Amino acid sequence: MAGTSAIHPTSGVALSEMKRASKFRVISLFALLLVAALIVIAREHRPSFLRPGLRLYAYVSTSDNAVSVVDLVKLATVAHVPIGGTVSAMREHPTRAEVWGVSASGGFAWVMDVRTSQIAARIPVGALPYSLDFSPDGANAFVPASGNDTISVIDCNTRQVTLHAATGKQPVAARVSSDGNLVLVLNKKDATVGIYDASTLQLRATAKVIPDPEDAAILPDNSVAFILSRTQKRLSVVDLRKGRLVTNLELAGIPSQMILKPDGGELYVLSPESHGLQAINTWTNEVGDYLVLGSTPTRGALLADTGELYVSDAAAGSVTPVDISYRRVNRPIPAGQTPGALRFDPADKARLLLVVSQASGDLSVIRITADRTSGLLTLIPVGDQPRELAVKLF
């Protein structure tokens, strides 16, 4: 018929093939974008210093007397290791591929081989050990036993106790000086600090301090120690060379933690009771600036290269960044329920902040890169009531 054009039978097939090809290109493009997005996400949280073959793990104690092992590249819990007793304290070893801890209920120190995530040793140290500390070279571990009124030295290579010494009543913590020459033992029931020679455990001096001493911060020159009690609104200042109390400093509230500036010039004291932080001038022993941080600021970690202090607020469920240099409090970062202990990744310039979320049973992973706003990356389930936290690169 005039004016009517015929449709070639092959044109419909060609059109169908073109549609299929177009769909294939769209699907291929979507797949490429998805892969690219996954690569960006992986790069986002993978620490830049982590070369192939290196592993970055976090270790989190839980209420079932075990430690959860978290792969910080995969962002997943990869093992749950029974300890055989309560985990009272836990530390990564400074030089060996090991995590150490103590069990108050078991009366032993324990050693985990991080390459296998297995307990390599349990070392009897006496009744009710609550803390441990290492010599700066990692050769020895110092463990007080509060039930026996003793302190033990463990050779980290042989995992054998090499020295014992008597202490005051109820020693709850030991702290080693940065030069490795002194060990301070905090005797809670006596309200004293014993100053020992680290190589022989010979007692050099005993200083009377505030009631219930539980922690000590030693200045980098090893001249002075600040002593904290979680029942008193005071800190004791002890002259380590003379072995005597210098003064007691009045605080705004009962403290929970002390954080010493790397150069030793200032000591930052957190207090949930006073809702803030106090800065102490360690050269003059004067209590200085006070900052309100939130509801219950409890634990903190200082990023030395930026001067940023990150403080967990248990009631608010967040971590508050504080610019220490300018005394500026920044916007809080969500961190699960009842955040507690905090640690950075072990790079020269940390990029991840890890926070134990006690009530929600998670490990919060927070990005802290300098070129963008800090923020919560993810929450990793680790088990009920997590408490202690260690981080190891190996």
PDB file of C-alpha atoms in Angstrom, residues 38-262:
ATOM      1  CA  LEU A  38      34.361  -1.779  48.675  1.00  0.00           C
ATOM      2  CA  ILE A  39      37.976  -0.825  47.952  1.00  0.00           C
ATOM      3  CA  VAL A  40      37.364   2.689  49.284  1.00  0.00           C
ATOM      4  CA  ILE A  41      35.740   1.283  52.440  1.00  0.00           C
ATOM      5  CA  ALA A  42      38.618  -1.139  52.931  1.00  0.00           C
ATOM      6  CA  ARG A  43      41.163   1.640  52.514  1.00  0.00           C
ATOM      7  CA  GLU A  44      39.097   3.844  54.806  1.00  0.00           C
ATOM      8  CA  HIS A  45      39.651   1.686  57.866  1.00  0.00           C
ATOM      9  CA  ARG A  46      42.830  -0.233  56.960  1.00  0.00           C
ATOM     10  CA  PRO A  47      45.776   1.488  58.666  1.00  0.00           C
ATOM     11  CA  SER A  48      48.223   2.852  56.085  1.00  0.00           C
ATOM     12  CA  PHE A  49      51.234   1.372  57.914  1.00  0.00           C
ATOM     13  CA  LEU A  50      49.837  -2.184  57.739  1.00  0.00           C
ATOM     14  CA  ARG A  51      51.988  -3.888  55.106  1.00  0.00           C
ATOM     15  CA  PRO A  52      51.075  -7.277  53.623  1.00  0.00           C
ATOM     16  CA  GLY A  53      51.839 -10.034  56.115  1.00  0.00           C
ATOM     17  CA  LEU A  54      51.278  -7.843  59.182  1.00  0.00           C
ATOM     18  CA  ARG A  55      48.261  -8.321  61.417  1.00  0.00           C
ATOM     19  CA  LEU A  56      46.547  -5.821  63.694  1.00  0.00           C
ATOM     20  CA  TYR A  57      44.447  -7.385  66.446  1.00  0.00           C
ATOM     21  CA  ALA A  58      42.570  -6.105  69.488  1.00  0.00           C
ATOM     22  CA  TYR A  59      42.079  -8.196  72.618  1.00  0.00           C
ATOM     23  CA  VAL A  60      39.004  -7.631  74.783  1.00  0.00           C
ATOM     24  CA  SER A  61      38.263  -9.347  78.111  1.00  0.00           C
ATOM     25  CA  THR A  62      34.687 -10.533  78.702  1.00  0.00           C
ATOM     26  CA  SER A  63      32.632 -11.564  81.724  1.00  0.00           C
ATOM     27  CA  ASP A  64      32.881 -15.312  80.945  1.00  0.00           C
ATOM     28  CA  ASN A  65      36.597 -15.278  81.910  1.00  0.00           C
ATOM     29  CA  ALA A  66      37.748 -15.178  78.308  1.00  0.00           C
ATOM     30  CA  VAL A  67      39.383 -12.833  75.795  1.00  0.00           C
ATOM     31  CA  SER A  68      37.872 -12.045  72.405  1.00  0.00           C
ATOM     32  CA  VAL A  69      40.348 -11.579  69.556  1.00  0.00           C
ATOM     33  CA  VAL A  70      39.323  -8.966  66.970  1.00  0.00           C
ATOM     34  CA  ASP A  71      40.890  -8.644  63.512  1.00  0.00           C
ATOM     35  CA  LEU A  72      40.970  -4.879  62.908  1.00  0.00           C
ATOM     36  CA  VAL A  73      41.346  -5.254  59.141  1.00  0.00           C
ATOM     37  CA  LYS A  74      38.425  -7.649  58.718  1.00  0.00           C
ATOM     38  CA  LEU A  75      36.542  -5.786  61.486  1.00  0.00           C
ATOM     39  CA  ALA A  76      35.409  -9.082  62.980  1.00  0.00           C
ATOM     40  CA  THR A  77      35.918 -11.215  66.081  1.00  0.00           C
ATOM     41  CA  VAL A  78      38.020 -14.201  65.003  1.00  0.00           C
ATOM     42  CA  ALA A  79      38.565 -16.069  68.304  1.00  0.00           C
ATOM     43  CA  HIS A  80      37.282 -16.322  71.884  1.00  0.00           C
ATOM     44  CA  VAL A  81      39.979 -17.663  74.207  1.00  0.00           C
ATOM     45  CA  PRO A  82      39.183 -19.057  77.715  1.00  0.00           C
ATOM     46  CA  ILE A  83      41.632 -17.824  80.345  1.00  0.00           C
ATOM     47  CA  GLY A  84      40.751 -20.137  83.239  1.00  0.00           C
ATOM     48  CA  GLY A  85      39.984 -17.339  85.681  1.00  0.00           C
ATOM     49  CA  THR A  86      38.835 -13.748  85.842  1.00  0.00           C
ATOM     50  CA  VAL A  87      40.788 -11.260  83.733  1.00  0.00           C
ATOM     51  CA  SER A  88      41.844  -8.609  86.254  1.00  0.00           C
ATOM     52  CA  ALA A  89      44.330  -6.789  84.003  1.00  0.00           C
ATOM     53  CA  MET A  90      45.707  -7.218  80.496  1.00  0.00           C
ATOM     54  CA  ARG A  91      48.629  -5.665  78.605  1.00  0.00           C
ATOM     55  CA  GLU A  92      50.301  -6.237  75.252  1.00  0.00           C
ATOM     56  CA  HIS A  93      53.973  -7.154  75.664  1.00  0.00           C
ATOM     57  CA  PRO A  94      56.216  -4.291  74.419  1.00  0.00           C
ATOM     58  CA  THR A  95      58.583  -6.470  72.335  1.00  0.00           C
ATOM     59  CA  ARG A  96      57.227 -10.032  72.090  1.00  0.00           C
ATOM     60  CA  ALA A  97      54.274 -11.320  70.037  1.00  0.00           C
ATOM     61  CA  GLU A  98      52.332 -11.861  73.240  1.00  0.00           C
ATOM     62  CA  VAL A  99      49.530 -10.455  75.372  1.00  0.00           C
ATOM     63  CA  TRP A 100      49.913 -10.826  79.140  1.00  0.00           C
ATOM     64  CA  GLY A 101      47.346 -10.626  81.899  1.00  0.00           C
ATOM     65  CA  VAL A 102      46.611 -11.591  85.488  1.00  0.00           C
ATOM     66  CA  SER A 103      43.717 -13.463  87.058  1.00  0.00           C
ATOM     67  CA  ALA A 104      42.726 -12.500  90.598  1.00  0.00           C
ATOM     68  CA  SER A 105      40.499 -15.551  91.031  1.00  0.00           C
ATOM     69  CA  GLY A 106      43.145 -17.923  89.675  1.00  0.00           C
ATOM     70  CA  GLY A 107      46.188 -16.384  91.344  1.00  0.00           C
ATOM     71  CA  PHE A 108      48.269 -16.503  88.167  1.00  0.00           C
ATOM     72  CA  ALA A 109      49.714 -14.423  85.346  1.00  0.00           C
ATOM     73  CA  TRP A 110      48.898 -15.687  81.868  1.00  0.00           C
ATOM     74  CA  VAL A 111      50.549 -15.363  78.466  1.00  0.00           C
ATOM     75  CA  MET A 112      48.748 -15.521  75.120  1.00  0.00           C
ATOM     76  CA  ASP A 113      50.681 -16.251  71.917  1.00  0.00           C
ATOM     77  CA  VAL A 114      49.078 -13.791  69.493  1.00  0.00           C
ATOM     78  CA  ARG A 115      50.122 -15.786  66.426  1.00  0.00           C
ATOM     79  CA  THR A 116      48.020 -18.764  67.493  1.00  0.00           C
ATOM     80  CA  SER A 117      45.536 -17.046  69.864  1.00  0.00           C
ATOM     81  CA  GLN A 118      46.311 -19.738  72.440  1.00  0.00           C
ATOM     82  CA  ILE A 119      47.319 -19.500  76.105  1.00  0.00           C
ATOM     83  CA  ALA A 120      51.019 -20.354  76.193  1.00  0.00           C
ATOM     84  CA  ALA A 121      51.575 -20.204  79.974  1.00  0.00           C
ATOM     85  CA  ARG A 122      49.921 -19.713  83.351  1.00  0.00           C
ATOM     86  CA  ILE A 123      52.403 -18.612  86.021  1.00  0.00           C
ATOM     87  CA  PRO A 124      51.453 -18.790  89.742  1.00  0.00           C
ATOM     88  CA  VAL A 125      52.146 -15.455  91.469  1.00  0.00           C
ATOM     89  CA  GLY A 126      50.112 -15.585  94.695  1.00  0.00           C
ATOM     90  CA  ALA A 127      46.598 -14.693  95.781  1.00  0.00           C
ATOM     91  CA  LEU A 128      44.604 -11.866  94.204  1.00  0.00           C
ATOM     92  CA  PRO A 129      46.867 -10.257  91.592  1.00  0.00           C
ATOM     93  CA  TYR A 130      45.161  -7.195  90.091  1.00  0.00           C
ATOM     94  CA  SER A 131      47.823  -5.576  87.892  1.00  0.00           C
ATOM     95  CA  LEU A 132      51.108  -6.045  86.079  1.00  0.00           C
ATOM     96  CA  ASP A 133      53.733  -3.824  84.489  1.00  0.00           C
ATOM     97  CA  PHE A 134      56.754  -4.472  82.272  1.00  0.00           C
ATOM     98  CA  SER A 135      60.321  -3.256  82.404  1.00  0.00           C
ATOM     99  CA  PRO A 136      60.997  -0.816  79.522  1.00  0.00           C
ATOM    100  CA  ASP A 137      63.013  -3.449  77.621  1.00  0.00           C
ATOM    101  CA  GLY A 138      60.275  -6.077  78.067  1.00  0.00           C
ATOM    102  CA  ALA A 139      62.625  -8.495  79.840  1.00  0.00           C
ATOM    103  CA  ASN A 140      60.635  -8.692  83.074  1.00  0.00           C
ATOM    104  CA  ALA A 141      57.056  -8.455  84.294  1.00  0.00           C
ATOM    105  CA  PHE A 142      56.236  -7.177  87.801  1.00  0.00           C
ATOM    106  CA  VAL A 143      53.116  -8.584  89.490  1.00  0.00           C
ATOM    107  CA  PRO A 144      51.912  -7.703  93.009  1.00  0.00           C
ATOM    108  CA  ALA A 145      49.713 -10.217  94.856  1.00  0.00           C
ATOM    109  CA  SER A 146      47.351  -8.315  97.151  1.00  0.00           C
ATOM    110  CA  GLY A 147      46.294 -11.458  99.019  1.00  0.00           C
ATOM    111  CA  ASN A 148      49.872 -12.437  99.884  1.00  0.00           C
ATOM    112  CA  ASP A 149      51.399  -8.959 100.392  1.00  0.00           C
ATOM    113  CA  THR A 150      54.169  -9.773  97.913  1.00  0.00           C
ATOM    114  CA  ILE A 151      55.511  -8.697  94.540  1.00  0.00           C
ATOM    115  CA  SER A 152      56.989 -11.132  92.000  1.00  0.00           C
ATOM    116  CA  VAL A 153      59.307 -10.622  89.044  1.00  0.00           C
ATOM    117  CA  ILE A 154      58.734 -12.892  86.031  1.00  0.00           C
ATOM    118  CA  ASP A 155      61.394 -13.458  83.365  1.00  0.00           C
ATOM    119  CA  CYS A 156      59.374 -12.945  80.159  1.00  0.00           C
ATOM    120  CA  ASN A 157      61.651 -15.243  78.163  1.00  0.00           C
ATOM    121  CA  THR A 158      61.582 -18.266  80.481  1.00  0.00           C
ATOM    122  CA  ARG A 159      58.179 -17.389  82.007  1.00  0.00           C
ATOM    123  CA  GLN A 160      59.561 -18.217  85.434  1.00  0.00           C
ATOM    124  CA  VAL A 161      59.370 -16.210  88.662  1.00  0.00           C
ATOM    125  CA  THR A 162      62.897 -15.027  89.454  1.00  0.00           C
ATOM    126  CA  LEU A 163      62.390 -12.723  92.462  1.00  0.00           C
ATOM    127  CA  HIS A 164      59.948 -12.260  95.353  1.00  0.00           C
ATOM    128  CA  ALA A 165      59.707  -9.475  97.908  1.00  0.00           C
ATOM    129  CA  ALA A 166      57.425  -8.558 100.763  1.00  0.00           C
ATOM    130  CA  THR A 167      55.265  -5.448 100.389  1.00  0.00           C
ATOM    131  CA  GLY A 168      52.914  -3.432 102.535  1.00  0.00           C
ATOM    132  CA  LYS A 169      49.324  -4.487 103.114  1.00  0.00           C
ATOM    133  CA  GLN A 170      47.187  -5.226 100.051  1.00  0.00           C
ATOM    134  CA  PRO A 171      49.440  -4.221  97.134  1.00  0.00           C
ATOM    135  CA  VAL A 172      47.079  -3.570  94.224  1.00  0.00           C
ATOM    136  CA  ALA A 173      49.370  -2.106  91.577  1.00  0.00           C
ATOM    137  CA  ALA A 174      53.009  -1.912  90.477  1.00  0.00           C
ATOM    138  CA  ARG A 175      54.455   0.775  88.206  1.00  0.00           C
ATOM    139  CA  VAL A 176      57.953   0.718  86.652  1.00  0.00           C
ATOM    140  CA  SER A 177      59.912   3.935  86.009  1.00  0.00           C
ATOM    141  CA  SER A 178      60.826   4.788  82.414  1.00  0.00           C
ATOM    142  CA  ASP A 179      64.539   4.180  83.060  1.00  0.00           C
ATOM    143  CA  GLY A 180      63.755   0.739  84.481  1.00  0.00           C
ATOM    144  CA  ASN A 181      65.490   1.416  87.792  1.00  0.00           C
ATOM    145  CA  LEU A 182      62.513   1.753  90.124  1.00  0.00           C
ATOM    146  CA  VAL A 183      59.310  -0.138  90.847  1.00  0.00           C
ATOM    147  CA  LEU A 184      56.527   1.555  92.800  1.00  0.00           C
ATOM    148  CA  VAL A 185      54.122  -0.686  94.731  1.00  0.00           C
ATOM    149  CA  LEU A 186      50.834   0.834  95.865  1.00  0.00           C
ATOM    150  CA  ASN A 187      49.722  -0.673  99.169  1.00  0.00           C
ATOM    151  CA  LYS A 188      46.008   0.040  99.441  1.00  0.00           C
ATOM    152  CA  LYS A 189      45.361  -1.032 103.034  1.00  0.00           C
ATOM    153  CA  ASP A 190      48.528   0.645 104.395  1.00  0.00           C
ATOM    154  CA  ALA A 191      48.031   3.862 102.389  1.00  0.00           C
ATOM    155  CA  THR A 192      51.708   3.704 101.422  1.00  0.00           C
ATOM    156  CA  VAL A 193      53.878   3.541  98.324  1.00  0.00           C
ATOM    157  CA  GLY A 194      56.902   1.242  98.420  1.00  0.00           C
ATOM    158  CA  ILE A 195      59.852   2.334  96.265  1.00  0.00           C
ATOM    159  CA  TYR A 196      61.929  -0.687  95.173  1.00  0.00           C
ATOM    160  CA  ASP A 197      65.115  -1.276  93.222  1.00  0.00           C
ATOM    161  CA  ALA A 198      63.853  -2.986  90.067  1.00  0.00           C
ATOM    162  CA  SER A 199      66.870  -5.264  89.635  1.00  0.00           C
ATOM    163  CA  THR A 200      66.941  -6.654  93.192  1.00  0.00           C
ATOM    164  CA  LEU A 201      63.513  -5.787  94.671  1.00  0.00           C
ATOM    165  CA  GLN A 202      65.321  -4.215  97.601  1.00  0.00           C
ATOM    166  CA  LEU A 203      63.084  -1.680  99.345  1.00  0.00           C
ATOM    167  CA  ARG A 204      64.589   1.806  99.133  1.00  0.00           C
ATOM    168  CA  ALA A 205      61.882   3.819 100.868  1.00  0.00           C
ATOM    169  CA  THR A 206      58.237   3.854 101.934  1.00  0.00           C
ATOM    170  CA  ALA A 207      56.109   7.005 101.595  1.00  0.00           C
ATOM    171  CA  LYS A 208      52.809   7.603 103.375  1.00  0.00           C
ATOM    172  CA  VAL A 209      50.112   8.794 100.940  1.00  0.00           C
ATOM    173  CA  ILE A 210      46.339   9.315 100.702  1.00  0.00           C
ATOM    174  CA  PRO A 211      44.037   6.414 101.716  1.00  0.00           C
ATOM    175  CA  ASP A 212      43.382   3.599  99.201  1.00  0.00           C
ATOM    176  CA  PRO A 213      46.116   4.354  96.635  1.00  0.00           C
ATOM    177  CA  GLU A 214      45.442   2.528  93.348  1.00  0.00           C
ATOM    178  CA  ASP A 215      47.514   4.071  90.561  1.00  0.00           C
ATOM    179  CA  ALA A 216      50.665   6.106  89.952  1.00  0.00           C
ATOM    180  CA  ALA A 217      51.908   8.407  87.178  1.00  0.00           C
ATOM    181  CA  ILE A 218      55.714   8.809  87.114  1.00  0.00           C
ATOM    182  CA  LEU A 219      57.312  11.853  85.476  1.00  0.00           C
ATOM    183  CA  PRO A 220      59.653  11.138  82.517  1.00  0.00           C
ATOM    184  CA  ASP A 221      62.708  12.146  84.566  1.00  0.00           C
ATOM    185  CA  ASN A 222      61.634   9.667  87.271  1.00  0.00           C
ATOM    186  CA  SER A 223      61.855  12.313  90.007  1.00  0.00           C
ATOM    187  CA  VAL A 224      58.224  12.519  91.103  1.00  0.00           C
ATOM    188  CA  ALA A 225      55.137  10.292  91.144  1.00  0.00           C
ATOM    189  CA  PHE A 226      51.499  11.342  91.398  1.00  0.00           C
ATOM    190  CA  ILE A 227      49.339   8.891  93.344  1.00  0.00           C
ATOM    191  CA  LEU A 228      45.614   8.414  92.666  1.00  0.00           C
ATOM    192  CA  SER A 229      42.878   7.045  94.929  1.00  0.00           C
ATOM    193  CA  ARG A 230      39.379   6.302  93.674  1.00  0.00           C
ATOM    194  CA  THR A 231      37.904   7.107  97.090  1.00  0.00           C
ATOM    195  CA  GLN A 232      39.556  10.496  97.722  1.00  0.00           C
ATOM    196  CA  LYS A 233      39.273  13.989  96.202  1.00  0.00           C
ATOM    197  CA  ARG A 234      43.038  14.343  96.437  1.00  0.00           C
ATOM    198  CA  LEU A 235      46.266  13.296  94.725  1.00  0.00           C
ATOM    199  CA  SER A 236      49.506  12.630  96.579  1.00  0.00           C
ATOM    200  CA  VAL A 237      52.810  13.924  95.184  1.00  0.00           C
ATOM    201  CA  VAL A 238      55.834  11.777  96.112  1.00  0.00           C
ATOM    202  CA  ASP A 239      59.517  12.721  95.700  1.00  0.00           C
ATOM    203  CA  LEU A 240      61.073   9.467  94.458  1.00  0.00           C
ATOM    204  CA  ARG A 241      64.666  10.550  95.096  1.00  0.00           C
ATOM    205  CA  LYS A 242      64.035  11.432  98.723  1.00  0.00           C
ATOM    206  CA  GLY A 243      61.348   8.808  99.210  1.00  0.00           C
ATOM    207  CA  ARG A 244      58.837  11.083 100.907  1.00  0.00           C
ATOM    208  CA  LEU A 245      55.478  12.787 100.455  1.00  0.00           C
ATOM    209  CA  VAL A 246      55.731  16.318  99.043  1.00  0.00           C
ATOM    210  CA  THR A 247      52.084  17.395  99.220  1.00  0.00           C
ATOM    211  CA  ASN A 248      48.470  16.386  98.653  1.00  0.00           C
ATOM    212  CA  LEU A 249      46.565  18.240  95.923  1.00  0.00           C
ATOM    213  CA  GLU A 250      42.845  18.999  96.312  1.00  0.00           C
ATOM    214  CA  LEU A 251      40.629  18.015  93.372  1.00  0.00           C
ATOM    215  CA  ALA A 252      37.133  18.977  92.231  1.00  0.00           C
ATOM    216  CA  GLY A 253      35.901  15.386  92.514  1.00  0.00           C
ATOM    217  CA  ILE A 254      36.954  11.788  93.046  1.00  0.00           C
ATOM    218  CA  PRO A 255      39.235  10.856  90.115  1.00  0.00           C
ATOM    219  CA  SER A 256      38.991   7.861  87.809  1.00  0.00           C
ATOM    220  CA  GLN A 257      42.181   8.199  85.743  1.00  0.00           C
ATOM    221  CA  MET A 258      45.350  10.248  85.262  1.00  0.00           C
ATOM    222  CA  ILE A 259      46.850  10.953  81.821  1.00  0.00           C
ATOM    223  CA  LEU A 260      50.373  12.368  81.717  1.00  0.00           C
ATOM    224  CA  LYS A 261      51.420  14.637  78.853  1.00  0.00           C
ATOM    225  CA  PRO A 262      54.402  13.071  76.995  1.00  0.00           C
TER     226      PRO A 262
END
